[in-house]
mmCIF file of C-alpha atoms in Angstrom:
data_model
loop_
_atom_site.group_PDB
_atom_site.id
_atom_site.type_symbol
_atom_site.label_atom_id
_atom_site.label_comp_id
_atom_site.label_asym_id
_atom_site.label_seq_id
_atom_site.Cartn_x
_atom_site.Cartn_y
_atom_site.Cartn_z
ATOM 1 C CA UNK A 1 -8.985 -13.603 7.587
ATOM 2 C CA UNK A 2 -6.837 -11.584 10.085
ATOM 3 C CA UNK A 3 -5.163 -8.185 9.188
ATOM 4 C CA UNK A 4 -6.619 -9.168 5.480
ATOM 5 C CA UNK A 5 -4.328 -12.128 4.623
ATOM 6 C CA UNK A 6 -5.643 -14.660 2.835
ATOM 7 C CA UNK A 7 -6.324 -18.323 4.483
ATOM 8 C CA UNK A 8 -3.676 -19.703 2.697
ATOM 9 C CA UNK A 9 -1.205 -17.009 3.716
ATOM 10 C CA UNK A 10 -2.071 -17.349 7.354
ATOM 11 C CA UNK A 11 -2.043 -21.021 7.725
ATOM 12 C CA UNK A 12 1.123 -21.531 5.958
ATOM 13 C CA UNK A 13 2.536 -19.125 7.840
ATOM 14 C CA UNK A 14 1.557 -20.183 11.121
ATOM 15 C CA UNK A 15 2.830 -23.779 9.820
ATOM 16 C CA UNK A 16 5.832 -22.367 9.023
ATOM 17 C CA UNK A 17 6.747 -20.967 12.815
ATOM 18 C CA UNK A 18 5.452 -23.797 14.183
ATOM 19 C CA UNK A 19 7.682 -26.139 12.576
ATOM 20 C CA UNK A 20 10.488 -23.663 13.542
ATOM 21 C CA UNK A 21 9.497 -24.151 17.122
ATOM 22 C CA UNK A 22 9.114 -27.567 17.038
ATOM 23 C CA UNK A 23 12.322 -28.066 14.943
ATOM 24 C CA UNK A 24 14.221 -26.611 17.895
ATOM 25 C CA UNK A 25 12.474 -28.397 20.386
ATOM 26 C CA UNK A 26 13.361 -31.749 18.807
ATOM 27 C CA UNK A 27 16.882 -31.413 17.696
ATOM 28 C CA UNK A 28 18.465 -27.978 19.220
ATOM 29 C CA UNK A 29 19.316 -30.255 22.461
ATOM 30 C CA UNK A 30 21.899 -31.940 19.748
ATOM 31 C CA UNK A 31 24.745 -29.240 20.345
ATOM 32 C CA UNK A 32 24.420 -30.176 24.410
ATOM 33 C CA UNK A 33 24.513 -33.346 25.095
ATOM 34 C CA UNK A 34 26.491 -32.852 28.158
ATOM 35 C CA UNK A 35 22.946 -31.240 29.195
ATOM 36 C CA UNK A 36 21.048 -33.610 31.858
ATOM 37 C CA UNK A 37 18.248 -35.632 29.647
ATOM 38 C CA UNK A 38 15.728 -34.193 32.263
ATOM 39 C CA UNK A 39 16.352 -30.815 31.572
ATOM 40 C CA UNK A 40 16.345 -30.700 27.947
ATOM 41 C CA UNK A 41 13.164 -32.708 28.062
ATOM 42 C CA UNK A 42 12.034 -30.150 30.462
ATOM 43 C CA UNK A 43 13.030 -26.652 27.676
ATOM 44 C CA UNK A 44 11.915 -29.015 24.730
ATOM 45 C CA UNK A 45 8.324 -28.948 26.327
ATOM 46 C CA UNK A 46 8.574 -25.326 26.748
ATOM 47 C CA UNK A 47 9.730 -24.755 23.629
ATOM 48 C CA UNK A 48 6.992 -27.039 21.975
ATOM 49 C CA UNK A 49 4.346 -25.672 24.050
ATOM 50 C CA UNK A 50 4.819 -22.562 20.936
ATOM 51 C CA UNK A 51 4.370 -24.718 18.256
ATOM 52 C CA UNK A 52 0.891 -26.089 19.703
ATOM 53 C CA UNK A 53 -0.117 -22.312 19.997
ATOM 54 C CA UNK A 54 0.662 -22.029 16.538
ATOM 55 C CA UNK A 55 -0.074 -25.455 15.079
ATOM 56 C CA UNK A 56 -3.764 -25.412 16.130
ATOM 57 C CA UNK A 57 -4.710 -22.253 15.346
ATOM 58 C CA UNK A 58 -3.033 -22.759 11.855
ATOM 59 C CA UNK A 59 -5.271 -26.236 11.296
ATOM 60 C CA UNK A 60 -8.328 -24.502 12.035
ATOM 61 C CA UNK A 61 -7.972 -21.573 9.799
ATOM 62 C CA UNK A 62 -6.803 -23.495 6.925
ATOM 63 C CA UNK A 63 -9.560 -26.076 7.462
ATOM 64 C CA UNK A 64 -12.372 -25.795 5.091
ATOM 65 C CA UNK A 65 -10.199 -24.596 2.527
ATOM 66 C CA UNK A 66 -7.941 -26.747 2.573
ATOM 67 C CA UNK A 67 -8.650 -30.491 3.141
ATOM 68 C CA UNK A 68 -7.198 -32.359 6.475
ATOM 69 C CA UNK A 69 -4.812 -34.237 4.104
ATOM 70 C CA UNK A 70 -3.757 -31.353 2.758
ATOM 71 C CA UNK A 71 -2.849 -29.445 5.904
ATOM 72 C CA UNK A 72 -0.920 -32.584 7.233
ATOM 73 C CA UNK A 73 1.057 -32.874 3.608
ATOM 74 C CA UNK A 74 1.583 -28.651 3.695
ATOM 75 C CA UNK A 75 3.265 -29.398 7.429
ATOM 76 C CA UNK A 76 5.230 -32.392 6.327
ATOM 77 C CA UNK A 77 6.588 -30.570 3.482
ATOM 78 C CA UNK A 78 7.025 -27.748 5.551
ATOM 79 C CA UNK A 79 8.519 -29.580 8.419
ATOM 80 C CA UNK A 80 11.485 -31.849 5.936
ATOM 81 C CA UNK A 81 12.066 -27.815 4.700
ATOM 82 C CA UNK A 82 12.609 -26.373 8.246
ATOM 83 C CA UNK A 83 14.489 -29.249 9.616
ATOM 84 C CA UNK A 84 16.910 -29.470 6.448
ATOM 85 C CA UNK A 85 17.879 -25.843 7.045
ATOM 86 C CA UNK A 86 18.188 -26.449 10.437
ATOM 87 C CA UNK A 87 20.253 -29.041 10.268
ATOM 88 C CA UNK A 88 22.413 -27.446 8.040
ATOM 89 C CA UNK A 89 22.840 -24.062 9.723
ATOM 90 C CA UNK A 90 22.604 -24.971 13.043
ATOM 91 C CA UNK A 91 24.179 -28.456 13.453
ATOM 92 C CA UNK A 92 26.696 -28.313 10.277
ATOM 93 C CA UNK A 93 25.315 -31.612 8.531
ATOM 94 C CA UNK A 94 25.779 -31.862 4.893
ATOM 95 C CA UNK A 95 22.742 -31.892 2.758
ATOM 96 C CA UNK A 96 23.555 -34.133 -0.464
ATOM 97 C CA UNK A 97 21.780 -34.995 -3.775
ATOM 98 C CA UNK A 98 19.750 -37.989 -2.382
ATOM 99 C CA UNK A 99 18.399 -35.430 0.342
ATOM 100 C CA UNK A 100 17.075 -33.290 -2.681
ATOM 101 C CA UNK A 101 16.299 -36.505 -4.564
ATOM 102 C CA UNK A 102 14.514 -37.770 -1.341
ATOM 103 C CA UNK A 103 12.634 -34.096 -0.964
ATOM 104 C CA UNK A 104 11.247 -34.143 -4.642
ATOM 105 C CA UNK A 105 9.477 -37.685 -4.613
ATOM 106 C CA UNK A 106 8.099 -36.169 -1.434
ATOM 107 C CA UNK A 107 7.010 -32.809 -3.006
ATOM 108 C CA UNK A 108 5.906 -34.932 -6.082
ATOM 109 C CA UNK A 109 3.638 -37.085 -3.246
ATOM 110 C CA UNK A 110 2.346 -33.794 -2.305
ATOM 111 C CA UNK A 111 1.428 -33.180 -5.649
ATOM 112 C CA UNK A 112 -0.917 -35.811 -5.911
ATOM 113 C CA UNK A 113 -2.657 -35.129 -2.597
ATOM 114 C CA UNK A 114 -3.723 -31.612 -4.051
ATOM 115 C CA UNK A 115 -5.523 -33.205 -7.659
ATOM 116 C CA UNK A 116 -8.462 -33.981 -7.714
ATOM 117 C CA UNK A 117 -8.215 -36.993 -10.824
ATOM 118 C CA UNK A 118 -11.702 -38.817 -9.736
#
């Protein structure tokens, strides 16, 4: 693969800063809601235009390695990671105990999609 990362490397990472972009897109219109609807709807698209530049080449890398399943679990996991941080840092929310007890049944979910038991 590219500049002699591994698949997994690349594909997470380009998961990763898509689901920053994307993150942003969705919720970064939160601190301005005095903001006309039309125009953050307008510099959401922009903004999410990023994440499909990074989104699809990240699927097809990481295709063939990994498993569609498995790509849509690593961005869903990847995804509830960005936007807790997000909302944390960015928008001030409080992240509490049934977030993280919320996260790990979801990582544990994730852990099933990746064995193999048949």
């Amino acid at each position: 693969m590219g500049l002699g990362l591994p698949v997994p490397a690349v594909t997470i990472g380009l998961l990763i800063a898509s689901n920053v972009f994307m993150t942003v897109a969705w919720y970064g219109h939160l601190k301005f809601k005095s903001t006309p609807l039309v125009t953050v709807i307008a510099v959401s698209w922009v903004i999410a235009l990023f994440e499909y530049i990074l989104q699809v080449p990240a699927n097809r890398i990481g295709h063939g390695y990994f498993s569609a399943a498995q790509l849509k679990t690593i961005q869903e996991v990847i995804s509830l990671s960005v936007f807790a941080l997000f909302s944390w840092i960015y928008l001030g929310e409080r992240i509490g105990w049934q977030h993280g007890v919320g996260f790990g049944l979801i990582c544990l979910g994730a852990w099933f999609i990746f064995h193999d038991f048949g």
